[in-house]
């Protein structure tokens, strides 16, 4: 669905709205069910042989370093032992001229809360003293920059920068969510699996927790509803998890951070009823403590090297107590990557229903009675060109709305299955395409639950192509949609997405303004105040009418940067084949500014289209 204004002539943005044809409610309750983690082969921590060198590279996009304790050398730096506090030193995992990677033990602060504190032991203090003690004489004073933090009670990998360019690079990797961070956690309770045996065998239970978190008066964190009116100080937090094993009333999870908020993993897992074992803040008085510490360990860390551009990934095993608590040996688990699959309904905190059913009549009227030049002249022709459907091919139209794209597909001889969460828009699709040539079926279904309806829709690989047009921005989370589409597509099947351009048309983060150049001529300029951060916005679809007293028609839209879509497609098993940027075909009414308006309208794209193909062998990326 569109995220923006309804189209009208003279709107320079070209109507940043969903325009005709794309389906109704973009989402509903999240897909998937709680599951018990049976019939899968989860990750196996690699045991380290004493004969293995400290850093061993593995094939892939870049080296993977598996750390082991080093006898002597940097890892035995005693610089903190003379300071007050516990006698626990970090382990140096990797170091070069630009970066330092260490493994922080539990109980050690990441950094002292007091600037300039050189007495309280911390990982940051250790890093500074370590770099200073190993600096060559005659060089300028060595410096260290902290990039991220771990909770004092947790353990695992941290990276520090040793130069200002490295600091800027790594902070940007973290801010833009490109830094790879995986944790292992032992949590209270087990997960029930309601999926079929075949689905359990295909993939372990996994899910996503998405909520807003904020700091309480006592410095602890709390999850709040996305609809909470006091969201001013709350920040979005996204955590992905995969179940590896469960026994003895405990579960071992492999957790991937997408955002990086204070206590994020701990507060979000507690919010779904599975606090981290040993968590005295969020676990309550009666929670289990089998490891006699917080059972949370940062076991993987990956980033692009700031100087060489090489992709580096480091691994560090959790303490043996994690496995012992589960009744496991370290080699009882298979080493795999974390890939987010089906999303359990109870794993998402206070997810908003972004359904378009409440605006279905208005939207159908907009497209049916007034039409949309965007759809007629840009969106539908472009989508059909990228899909290139053939006669007798089967096409899945996700978030089909009232069937505007489906009409074009049927005209080309394809058979269509259209899905939308809005019953009223599905009714409209039946009405508009009644008597149309070809075979069409329209079903009320949440796009995020495609994985639960594979057999109902024809089974794995039963579609030749699929579309998601002007709807991706109105669905959250998007990952289960892509995974479900991939399951239903045959190998090399095409998947076409069309959306408002995420870089130039971010709702409430972009706009037009006029300014004079040096010659005094007026220039129209597109401005952006945000792009990389994800956020949710309430959009008034009929601002002109609402301003004159008509009832405002509002929907939710979710902004994501392009890299979020490419990462989700790759994780689902797609390869991106083509990206196109489409401009508005409107023209301004004659006037003093018309020529400039038309120039920028042709220069700044309104839509982005992505064509991806289903890879023959689907192996979710981490």
Coordinates of C-alpha atoms in Angstrom, one line a residue:
X1 CA 0.0 0.0 0.0
X2 CA 1.1 3.5 -0.5
X3 CA 2.8 5.5 2.1
X4 CA 2.1 9.1 1.4
X5 CA -0.5 11.4 -0.2
X6 CA -3.1 10.3 -2.7
X7 CA -2.0 11.4 -6.2
X8 CA -3.3 14.7 -7.6
X9 CA -2.0 16.9 -10.4
X10 CA 0.4 19.5 -9.4
X11 CA 1.8 17.6 -6.4
X12 CA 5.5 17.8 -7.2
X13 CA 6.2 14.6 -5.3
X14 CA 3.9 12.8 -7.7
X15 CA 1.6 11.5 -5.0
X16 CA 3.8 9.7 -2.6
X17 CA 1.1 7.2 -2.1
X18 CA 0.3 3.7 -2.8
X19 CA -1.6 4.4 -6.1
X20 CA -4.0 2.0 -7.7
X21 CA -3.8 -1.6 -7.6
X22 CA -1.8 -2.7 -4.8
X23 CA -3.5 -4.6 -2.2
X24 CA -5.2 -3.9 0.9
X25 CA -4.0 -4.4 4.4
X26 CA -0.4 -5.0 4.3
X27 CA -0.2 -7.1 7.4
X28 CA -2.0 -8.6 10.4
X29 CA -1.0 -10.9 13.2
X30 CA 2.6 -12.1 12.7
X31 CA 3.1 -15.5 11.0
X32 CA 4.5 -18.6 12.5
X33 CA 3.8 -20.5 15.8
X34 CA 5.8 -21.2 18.9
X35 CA 7.7 -24.4 18.3
X36 CA 9.7 -26.8 20.3
X37 CA 12.8 -27.2 18.2
X38 CA 12.5 -30.8 17.1
X39 CA 13.7 -32.3 13.9
X40 CA 16.5 -29.8 13.2
X41 CA 20.3 -29.7 13.3
X42 CA 21.3 -26.5 15.2
X43 CA 24.7 -24.9 15.4
X44 CA 27.7 -26.6 16.8
X45 CA 30.4 -24.7 18.6
X46 CA 33.8 -25.8 17.3
X47 CA 36.0 -27.2 20.0
X48 CA 39.6 -25.9 19.8
X49 CA 42.4 -28.4 19.6
X50 CA 45.6 -27.4 21.5
X51 CA 47.5 -27.8 18.3
X52 CA 45.3 -25.3 16.4
X53 CA 46.9 -21.9 15.8
X54 CA 45.3 -19.0 17.6
X55 CA 43.6 -17.7 14.4
X56 CA 42.3 -20.1 11.8
X57 CA 40.8 -18.8 8.6
X58 CA 37.8 -20.5 7.0
X59 CA 36.5 -20.2 3.4
X60 CA 33.8 -17.7 2.6
X61 CA 33.6 -14.0 1.8
X62 CA 36.3 -13.3 4.3
X63 CA 38.3 -15.1 7.0
X64 CA 36.7 -16.4 10.1
X65 CA 38.8 -16.3 13.2
X66 CA 38.2 -18.9 16.0
X67 CA 39.9 -17.8 19.2
X68 CA 41.4 -20.0 21.9
X69 CA 43.2 -19.0 25.0
X70 CA 46.8 -18.0 24.3
X71 CA 49.5 -19.1 26.6
X72 CA 51.6 -16.0 27.2
X73 CA 51.7 -13.0 25.0
X74 CA 49.0 -10.4 24.8
X75 CA 46.3 -12.4 26.3
X76 CA 48.1 -12.7 29.6
X77 CA 48.5 -8.9 30.0
X78 CA 48.6 -8.3 33.8
X79 CA 48.0 -4.5 33.6
X80 CA 44.6 -4.7 35.3
X81 CA 45.7 -7.0 38.1
X82 CA 47.2 -4.2 40.0
X83 CA 44.0 -2.2 39.9
X84 CA 41.2 -2.6 42.3
X85 CA 38.4 -4.9 41.3
X86 CA 38.2 -8.5 40.1
X87 CA 41.3 -10.2 38.7
X88 CA 39.9 -10.9 35.3
X89 CA 41.6 -9.9 32.1
X90 CA 40.2 -10.0 28.6
X91 CA 41.7 -12.2 26.0
X92 CA 43.2 -10.6 22.9
X93 CA 41.6 -12.4 19.9
X94 CA 43.0 -10.2 17.0
X95 CA 45.0 -7.1 16.6
X96 CA 46.5 -5.1 13.8
X97 CA 47.4 -1.4 13.2
X98 CA 43.7 -0.4 13.0
X99 CA 41.6 -2.6 15.2
X100 CA 41.7 -4.7 18.4
X101 CA 39.3 -7.5 19.1
X102 CA 39.1 -8.9 22.6
X103 CA 36.9 -11.4 24.5
X104 CA 35.5 -9.7 27.6
X105 CA 35.0 -11.9 30.7
X106 CA 31.7 -11.8 32.6
X107 CA 31.8 -9.3 35.5
X108 CA 34.1 -6.8 33.8
X109 CA 32.7 -3.4 32.8
X110 CA 32.9 -2.5 29.1
X111 CA 33.9 1.0 30.1
X112 CA 33.8 3.0 33.3
X113 CA 30.8 5.4 33.5
X114 CA 33.1 8.1 34.7
X115 CA 35.2 9.8 32.0
X116 CA 38.9 9.7 32.7
X117 CA 38.6 7.0 35.3
X118 CA 41.9 5.0 35.3
X119 CA 41.2 3.0 38.4
X120 CA 38.1 1.0 37.8
X121 CA 38.9 -2.1 35.8
X122 CA 37.1 -2.2 32.4
X123 CA 37.6 -3.7 28.9
X124 CA 38.2 -0.2 27.6
X125 CA 40.9 0.4 30.2
X126 CA 42.5 -2.9 29.4
X127 CA 42.5 -2.0 25.6
X128 CA 44.2 1.3 26.3
X129 CA 46.8 -0.1 28.5
X130 CA 47.4 -3.0 26.2
X131 CA 47.9 -0.8 23.1
X132 CA 50.1 1.6 25.1
X133 CA 52.3 -1.2 26.4
X134 CA 52.9 -2.7 23.0
X135 CA 53.4 0.6 21.1
X136 CA 56.8 1.2 19.5
X137 CA 59.0 3.8 21.1
X138 CA 59.3 7.1 19.3
X139 CA 55.8 6.9 17.8
X140 CA 53.0 9.3 18.7
X141 CA 50.9 8.5 21.7
X142 CA 48.7 5.5 20.9
X143 CA 45.0 6.0 21.3
X144 CA 42.0 3.6 21.5
X145 CA 38.3 4.3 20.7
X146 CA 35.4 2.2 22.0
X147 CA 32.9 1.1 19.4
X148 CA 30.2 -0.7 21.3
X149 CA 29.5 -2.2 24.8
X150 CA 28.5 -5.4 26.4
X151 CA 26.6 -5.7 29.7
X152 CA 28.9 -6.1 32.7
X153 CA 27.3 -9.5 33.5
X154 CA 27.7 -10.8 29.9
X155 CA 30.9 -12.0 28.1
X156 CA 32.2 -12.2 24.6
X157 CA 33.7 -10.3 21.7
X158 CA 34.3 -6.6 21.5
X159 CA 36.1 -4.5 18.9
X160 CA 38.1 -1.3 19.5
X161 CA 39.5 1.1 17.0
X162 CA 43.2 2.2 17.1
X163 CA 42.9 5.1 14.7
X164 CA 40.3 7.9 14.1
X165 CA 39.5 6.7 10.6
X166 CA 39.0 3.2 11.9
X167 CA 36.7 4.6 14.6
X168 CA 34.5 6.5 12.1
X169 CA 34.3 3.5 9.8
X170 CA 33.4 1.0 12.6
X171 CA 30.8 3.4 14.2
X172 CA 29.2 3.7 10.8
X173 CA 29.1 -0.1 10.4
X174 CA 27.4 -0.3 13.7
X175 CA 25.0 2.6 13.1
X176 CA 23.9 1.3 9.7
X177 CA 23.4 -2.2 11.1
X178 CA 26.0 -3.8 8.9
X179 CA 28.1 -5.1 11.8
X180 CA 27.4 -8.8 12.4
X181 CA 26.7 -9.7 16.0
X182 CA 25.6 -13.1 17.2
X183 CA 25.0 -14.2 20.9
X184 CA 24.3 -17.4 22.6
X185 CA 21.9 -17.4 25.5
X186 CA 20.4 -19.9 27.8
X187 CA 16.9 -18.9 28.7
X188 CA 14.1 -20.1 31.0
X189 CA 11.4 -22.2 29.6
X190 CA 10.8 -24.2 26.4
X191 CA 9.1 -23.5 23.1
X192 CA 6.1 -25.4 21.7
X193 CA 6.2 -26.3 18.0
X194 CA 2.9 -26.5 16.2
X195 CA 4.3 -26.8 12.8
X196 CA 4.2 -30.0 10.7
X197 CA 6.9 -32.6 11.0
X198 CA 8.1 -31.7 7.5
X199 CA 8.4 -28.0 8.4
X200 CA 10.3 -28.8 11.6
X201 CA 12.7 -31.0 9.6
X202 CA 13.3 -28.2 7.0
X203 CA 14.2 -25.5 9.5
X204 CA 14.6 -24.9 13.2
X205 CA 12.2 -22.7 15.0
X206 CA 13.2 -19.0 14.7
X207 CA 11.6 -15.7 15.3
X208 CA 11.9 -12.0 15.6
X209 CA 11.2 -9.7 18.6
X210 CA 10.4 -6.2 17.6
X211 CA 9.4 -3.6 20.1
X212 CA 10.2 -0.2 21.5
X213 CA 12.5 0.0 24.6
X214 CA 13.2 2.9 27.0
X215 CA 15.1 3.5 30.2
X216 CA 13.3 3.5 33.5
X217 CA 14.0 5.7 36.5
X218 CA 16.2 3.0 38.0
X219 CA 18.4 2.8 34.8
X220 CA 16.9 -0.6 33.8
X221 CA 15.0 -0.9 30.5
X222 CA 11.4 -1.7 29.7
X223 CA 9.5 -2.7 26.5
X224 CA 6.6 -0.4 25.6
X225 CA 3.9 -0.7 23.0
X226 CA 4.4 0.8 19.6
X227 CA 1.1 2.6 20.2
X228 CA 2.2 4.1 23.5
X229 CA 1.7 7.8 23.3
X230 CA 4.8 8.4 25.4
X231 CA 7.2 7.1 22.8
X232 CA 9.3 10.2 22.8
X233 CA 12.1 8.6 24.7
X234 CA 11.6 5.1 23.4
X235 CA 13.7 3.5 20.6
X236 CA 13.0 0.7 18.2
X237 CA 14.7 -2.6 19.1
X238 CA 14.9 -5.7 16.8
X239 CA 16.2 -9.1 17.9
X240 CA 16.2 -12.3 15.8
X241 CA 16.6 -15.7 17.5
X242 CA 16.9 -19.3 16.6
X243 CA 16.2 -22.3 18.9
X244 CA 19.2 -24.6 19.1
X245 CA 18.3 -27.0 21.9
X246 CA 15.9 -27.3 24.9
X247 CA 16.1 -29.5 27.9
X248 CA 15.8 -29.4 31.7
X249 CA 13.3 -26.5 31.5
X250 CA 15.8 -24.4 29.6
X251 CA 16.4 -23.4 26.0
X252 CA 19.6 -22.5 24.2
X253 CA 19.1 -19.7 21.6
X254 CA 21.3 -18.3 19.0
X255 CA 20.5 -14.6 18.9
X256 CA 21.3 -11.9 16.2
X257 CA 21.0 -8.2 17.0
X258 CA 19.7 -5.9 14.3
X259 CA 19.7 -2.8 16.5
X260 CA 21.8 -2.3 19.6
X261 CA 19.9 -0.9 22.6
X262 CA 21.0 -1.1 26.2
X263 CA 20.0 -4.5 27.7
X264 CA 18.2 -5.2 24.5
X265 CA 18.4 -9.0 24.4
X266 CA 17.7 -9.4 28.1
X267 CA 14.6 -7.1 28.2
X268 CA 13.1 -8.4 25.0
X269 CA 13.5 -12.1 25.8
X270 CA 12.0 -11.4 29.2
X271 CA 9.1 -9.7 27.5
X272 CA 8.1 -12.9 25.7
X273 CA 8.4 -15.0 28.9
X274 CA 11.9 -16.4 28.4
X275 CA 14.3 -14.4 30.5
X276 CA 18.0 -15.1 30.2
X277 CA 19.1 -17.6 32.9
X278 CA 20.9 -15.8 35.8
X279 CA 19.4 -12.4 35.0
X280 CA 18.6 -10.9 38.3
X281 CA 17.3 -7.6 36.8
X282 CA 14.7 -9.0 34.3
X283 CA 14.4 -12.6 35.4
X284 CA 12.7 -12.2 38.8
X285 CA 13.5 -14.0 42.0
X286 CA 12.5 -17.4 40.9
X287 CA 14.2 -17.6 37.6
X288 CA 16.9 -20.4 37.1
X289 CA 20.6 -19.7 37.5
X290 CA 22.3 -22.9 36.4
X291 CA 25.5 -21.2 35.1
X292 CA 25.9 -19.0 38.3
X293 CA 26.2 -16.0 36.0
X294 CA 24.2 -14.2 33.3
X295 CA 24.0 -16.9 30.5
X296 CA 24.6 -14.5 27.6
X297 CA 27.8 -14.6 25.5
X298 CA 28.7 -12.6 22.4
X299 CA 30.0 -15.5 20.3
X300 CA 30.4 -13.9 16.8
X301 CA 31.5 -10.5 15.6
X302 CA 31.9 -9.5 12.0
X303 CA 32.7 -6.2 10.2
X304 CA 34.5 -4.8 7.2
X305 CA 38.1 -3.9 7.9
X306 CA 38.4 -0.1 7.9
X307 CA 41.6 -0.1 5.7
X308 CA 41.6 -3.2 3.6
X309 CA 37.9 -3.6 3.0
X310 CA 38.2 -7.3 3.9
X311 CA 35.2 -8.9 5.5
X312 CA 36.3 -10.3 8.9
X313 CA 34.4 -12.5 11.2
X314 CA 35.4 -13.7 14.7
X315 CA 34.1 -16.6 16.8
X316 CA 34.5 -17.2 20.5
X317 CA 32.9 -20.2 22.3
X318 CA 30.5 -19.7 25.2
X319 CA 31.6 -21.0 28.6
X320 CA 31.3 -24.7 29.2
X321 CA 28.7 -24.0 31.9
X322 CA 26.2 -23.0 29.2
X323 CA 26.4 -26.5 27.7
X324 CA 26.5 -28.3 31.0
X325 CA 23.3 -26.5 32.1
X326 CA 21.6 -28.1 29.0
X327 CA 23.1 -31.5 29.6
X328 CA 25.2 -31.1 26.5
X329 CA 28.7 -31.6 25.4
X330 CA 30.2 -28.8 23.3
X331 CA 30.2 -31.0 20.2
X332 CA 26.5 -31.9 20.5
X333 CA 25.5 -28.9 18.4
X334 CA 26.2 -28.4 14.7
X335 CA 27.9 -25.2 13.6
X336 CA 25.5 -23.2 11.4
X337 CA 24.6 -19.6 10.7
X338 CA 21.6 -17.8 12.1
X339 CA 18.9 -17.3 9.6
X340 CA 15.5 -15.8 10.6
X341 CA 12.7 -18.1 9.4
X342 CA 9.1 -18.4 10.6
X343 CA 8.1 -15.8 13.1
X344 CA 6.1 -17.0 16.1
X345 CA 3.0 -14.9 16.9
X346 CA 4.0 -14.6 20.6
X347 CA 7.5 -13.5 19.8
X348 CA 6.5 -10.1 18.6
X349 CA 5.7 -7.5 21.2
X350 CA 2.6 -5.4 20.5
X351 CA 2.8 -5.6 16.7
X352 CA 0.5 -3.1 15.1
X353 CA -2.1 -4.3 12.6
X354 CA -1.3 -2.2 9.5
X355 CA -4.3 -3.6 7.6
X356 CA -5.9 -1.5 4.9
X357 CA -9.4 -3.0 5.5
X358 CA -10.5 0.2 7.3
X359 CA -9.7 2.3 4.2
X360 CA -10.7 -0.3 1.6
X361 CA -13.7 1.6 0.4
X362 CA -11.8 4.8 0.0
X363 CA -8.9 3.1 -1.7
X364 CA -11.1 1.2 -4.1
X365 CA -12.9 4.4 -5.0
X366 CA -9.6 6.1 -5.6
X367 CA -8.5 3.5 -8.0
X368 CA -11.7 2.5 -9.6
X369 CA -13.5 5.8 -10.1
X370 CA -10.6 8.3 -10.4
X371 CA -7.9 5.9 -11.5
X372 CA -4.2 6.6 -10.8
X373 CA -1.9 7.8 -13.5
X374 CA 1.0 6.4 -11.5
X375 CA -0.3 2.9 -11.8
X376 CA -1.6 3.2 -15.4
X377 CA 1.5 4.9 -16.8
X378 CA 4.4 3.6 -14.5
X379 CA 3.7 0.9 -11.9
X380 CA 1.6 -1.7 -13.8
X381 CA 3.5 -1.5 -17.1
X382 CA 6.9 -1.6 -15.4
X383 CA 5.8 -4.5 -13.1
X384 CA 4.5 -6.5 -16.1
X385 CA 7.7 -5.8 -18.0
X386 CA 9.9 -7.1 -15.2
X387 CA 7.7 -10.1 -14.5
X388 CA 7.4 -10.9 -18.2
X389 CA 4.7 -13.5 -17.6
X390 CA 4.0 -16.2 -20.2
X391 CA 0.8 -17.9 -21.1
X392 CA -0.1 -20.8 -18.7
X393 CA 2.4 -19.6 -16.1
X394 CA 1.3 -19.4 -12.4
X395 CA 1.8 -16.0 -10.7
X396 CA 1.5 -15.2 -7.0
X397 CA 0.3 -11.6 -6.5
X398 CA 1.1 -10.8 -2.8
X399 CA -0.9 -8.0 -1.3
X400 CA -3.0 -7.9 -4.4
X401 CA -5.6 -5.3 -3.3
X402 CA -8.5 -5.0 -5.7
X403 CA -6.6 -6.8 -8.5
X404 CA -5.2 -4.0 -10.7
X405 CA -2.0 -5.9 -11.5
X406 CA -3.8 -9.2 -11.7
X407 CA -5.9 -7.8 -14.6
X408 CA -2.7 -7.2 -16.6
X409 CA -1.4 -10.7 -15.7
X410 CA -4.6 -12.4 -16.8
X411 CA -4.6 -10.4 -20.1
X412 CA -1.2 -11.9 -20.8
X413 CA -2.5 -15.5 -20.3
X414 CA -1.1 -16.2 -16.9
X415 CA -3.1 -17.7 -14.0
X416 CA -3.1 -15.6 -10.8
X417 CA -3.5 -16.3 -7.1
X418 CA -3.9 -13.0 -5.3
X419 CA -3.5 -12.6 -1.5
X420 CA -4.5 -9.7 0.7
X421 CA -5.4 -9.3 4.4
X422 CA -8.4 -7.0 3.7
X423 CA -11.6 -9.0 3.0
X424 CA -13.2 -5.9 1.5
X425 CA -10.4 -5.5 -1.0
X426 CA -10.5 -9.2 -1.9
X427 CA -14.2 -8.7 -2.5
X428 CA -13.4 -5.8 -4.7
X429 CA -11.0 -7.9 -6.7
X430 CA -13.7 -10.5 -7.3
X431 CA -16.1 -7.8 -8.4
X432 CA -13.6 -6.1 -10.8
X433 CA -12.3 -9.2 -12.4
X434 CA -15.6 -11.1 -12.7
X435 CA -15.8 -12.4 -16.2
X436 CA -12.2 -11.6 -17.0
X437 CA -10.4 -14.1 -19.2
X438 CA -8.1 -16.7 -17.6
X439 CA -8.0 -18.3 -14.1
X440 CA -7.8 -16.2 -11.0
X441 CA -8.3 -16.9 -7.3
X442 CA -8.3 -14.3 -4.6
X443 CA -7.7 -15.3 -0.9
X444 CA -7.8 -13.4 2.3
X445 CA -4.4 -14.2 3.9
X446 CA -1.7 -12.5 5.9
X447 CA 1.4 -12.3 3.7
X448 CA 3.6 -13.0 6.7
X449 CA 1.9 -16.4 7.2
X450 CA 2.7 -17.7 3.7
X451 CA 5.0 -20.4 5.3
X452 CA 2.0 -21.8 7.1
X453 CA -0.1 -22.2 3.9
X454 CA 2.3 -23.7 1.5
X455 CA 0.2 -26.8 0.8
X456 CA -3.0 -24.8 0.5
X457 CA -1.4 -22.6 -2.2
X458 CA -0.1 -25.6 -4.2
X459 CA 3.1 -26.7 -2.5
X460 CA 6.8 -25.8 -2.7
X461 CA 7.9 -24.5 -6.1
X462 CA 4.4 -24.3 -7.5
X463 CA 4.6 -20.7 -8.8
X464 CA 6.6 -19.4 -11.8
X465 CA 6.8 -15.8 -10.5
X466 CA 5.6 -13.5 -7.7
X467 CA 5.0 -9.8 -7.1
X468 CA 4.8 -7.5 -4.2
X469 CA 3.9 -4.1 -5.6
X470 CA 3.5 -0.9 -3.6
X471 CA 3.0 -2.9 -0.4
X472 CA 6.4 -3.8 1.1
X473 CA 6.4 -0.5 3.1
X474 CA 3.2 -1.4 4.7
X475 CA 4.2 -4.8 6.0
X476 CA 6.2 -5.4 9.1
X477 CA 8.2 -7.6 9.5
X478 CA 9.1 -8.2 5.9
X479 CA 11.4 -11.2 6.3
X480 CA 8.6 -13.9 6.7
X481 CA 7.0 -12.6 3.5
X482 CA 10.2 -13.1 1.5
X483 CA 10.9 -16.5 3.0
X484 CA 7.3 -17.6 2.2
X485 CA 7.5 -16.4 -1.4
X486 CA 10.8 -18.2 -1.9
X487 CA 9.3 -21.5 -0.7
X488 CA 6.5 -21.2 -3.2
X489 CA 8.6 -20.2 -6.2
X490 CA 10.4 -22.6 -8.5
X491 CA 14.1 -22.3 -8.9
X492 CA 15.0 -19.2 -11.0
X493 CA 11.4 -17.9 -10.5
X494 CA 11.2 -14.1 -10.6
X495 CA 10.1 -12.0 -7.6
X496 CA 9.3 -8.3 -8.4
X497 CA 9.0 -5.7 -5.7
X498 CA 7.9 -2.1 -6.4
X499 CA 7.9 0.5 -3.6
X500 CA 8.3 4.2 -3.0
X501 CA 12.0 5.0 -3.4
X502 CA 13.4 4.4 0.1
X503 CA 16.2 7.0 -0.4
X504 CA 14.2 9.9 -1.9
X505 CA 10.7 9.3 -0.6
X506 CA 11.0 8.5 3.1
X507 CA 7.7 9.6 4.7
X508 CA 8.1 12.6 7.0
X509 CA 11.9 12.5 6.4
X510 CA 12.0 14.0 2.9
X511 CA 10.4 17.0 1.1
X512 CA 10.7 19.7 -1.5
X513 CA 11.8 23.3 -1.0
X514 CA 12.7 26.2 -3.3
X515 CA 16.0 28.2 -3.2
X516 CA 17.8 30.7 -5.4
X517 CA 21.0 29.8 -7.1
X518 CA 23.9 32.3 -7.7
X519 CA 22.2 33.7 -10.8
X520 CA 19.0 34.4 -8.9
X521 CA 17.1 31.5 -10.6
X522 CA 14.7 29.5 -8.5
X523 CA 15.7 25.8 -8.0
X524 CA 13.6 23.1 -6.6
X525 CA 15.5 20.9 -4.1
X526 CA 14.7 17.5 -2.5
X527 CA 15.8 17.4 1.1
X528 CA 16.4 14.4 3.4
X529 CA 16.6 14.4 7.1
X530 CA 16.9 10.6 7.6
X531 CA 17.5 7.4 5.7
X532 CA 19.4 4.6 7.4
X533 CA 17.3 4.4 10.5
X534 CA 14.1 2.3 10.4
X535 CA 10.9 3.9 11.7
X536 CA 7.2 3.7 11.6
X537 CA 4.9 6.6 10.5
X538 CA 1.2 7.2 10.5
X539 CA 0.3 8.6 7.0
X540 CA -2.8 10.7 6.1
X541 CA -3.7 9.5 2.7
X542 CA -6.1 12.3 1.8
X543 CA -4.4 15.4 3.3
X544 CA -6.2 17.9 1.0
X545 CA -9.6 16.6 1.9
X546 CA -8.7 16.3 5.6
X547 CA -7.6 19.9 5.6
X548 CA -11.1 20.9 4.4
X549 CA -12.9 19.0 7.2
X550 CA -13.2 15.6 5.6
X551 CA -12.4 12.5 7.7
X552 CA -8.7 11.7 7.5
X553 CA -7.8 8.4 6.0
X554 CA -4.7 7.1 7.8
X555 CA -2.5 4.0 7.5
X556 CA 0.9 2.9 8.8
X557 CA 4.1 2.8 6.8
X558 CA 7.5 1.4 7.7
X559 CA 10.6 3.0 6.3
X560 CA 13.6 0.7 5.7
X561 CA 16.9 1.6 3.9
X562 CA 17.6 -0.3 0.7
X563 CA 20.2 -2.5 2.5
X564 CA 17.4 -3.9 4.7
X565 CA 15.5 -5.2 1.7
X566 CA 18.6 -6.6 0.0
X567 CA 19.7 -8.4 3.2
X568 CA 16.2 -9.8 3.7
X569 CA 16.1 -11.0 0.1
X570 CA 19.5 -12.7 0.4
X571 CA 18.6 -14.4 3.7
X572 CA 15.4 -15.8 2.1
X573 CA 17.3 -17.3 -0.8
X574 CA 17.1 -14.7 -3.6
X575 CA 19.7 -13.1 -5.8
X576 CA 19.0 -9.6 -7.0
X577 CA 19.0 -9.5 -10.8
X578 CA 18.0 -5.9 -11.5
X579 CA 17.1 -2.6 -9.7
X580 CA 15.3 0.1 -11.6
X581 CA 14.3 3.7 -10.5
X582 CA 11.1 5.1 -11.9
X583 CA 10.1 8.8 -12.1
X584 CA 6.6 10.3 -12.1
X585 CA 5.1 10.9 -15.6
X586 CA 3.1 13.8 -14.5
X587 CA 3.5 17.4 -15.7
X588 CA 2.7 20.6 -13.9
X589 CA 0.1 23.1 -15.1
X590 CA 1.6 26.0 -17.0
X591 CA 3.2 28.6 -14.7
X592 CA 6.3 30.3 -13.6
X593 CA 7.7 27.3 -11.8
X594 CA 6.4 24.6 -14.2
X595 CA 9.6 24.0 -16.1
X596 CA 11.7 23.5 -12.9
X597 CA 9.0 21.3 -11.4
X598 CA 9.0 19.1 -14.4
X599 CA 12.8 18.9 -14.5
X600 CA 13.1 17.7 -10.9
X601 CA 10.1 15.4 -11.3
X602 CA 12.1 13.6 -14.1
X603 CA 15.3 13.7 -12.2
X604 CA 14.3 12.5 -8.7
X605 CA 12.8 9.0 -8.9
X606 CA 9.5 8.3 -7.2
X607 CA 9.6 4.5 -7.2
X608 CA 12.1 1.7 -6.9
X609 CA 11.7 -1.7 -8.5
X610 CA 13.7 -4.8 -7.6
X611 CA 13.7 -8.0 -9.6
X612 CA 15.1 -11.0 -7.7
X613 CA 15.4 -14.7 -8.7
X614 CA 15.0 -17.7 -6.5
X615 CA 18.3 -19.5 -6.1
X616 CA 18.2 -23.2 -6.9
X617 CA 19.5 -24.2 -3.5
X618 CA 18.1 -22.2 -0.6
X619 CA 20.4 -21.8 2.3
X620 CA 19.5 -18.8 4.5
X621 CA 22.3 -16.4 5.1
X622 CA 23.2 -15.2 8.5

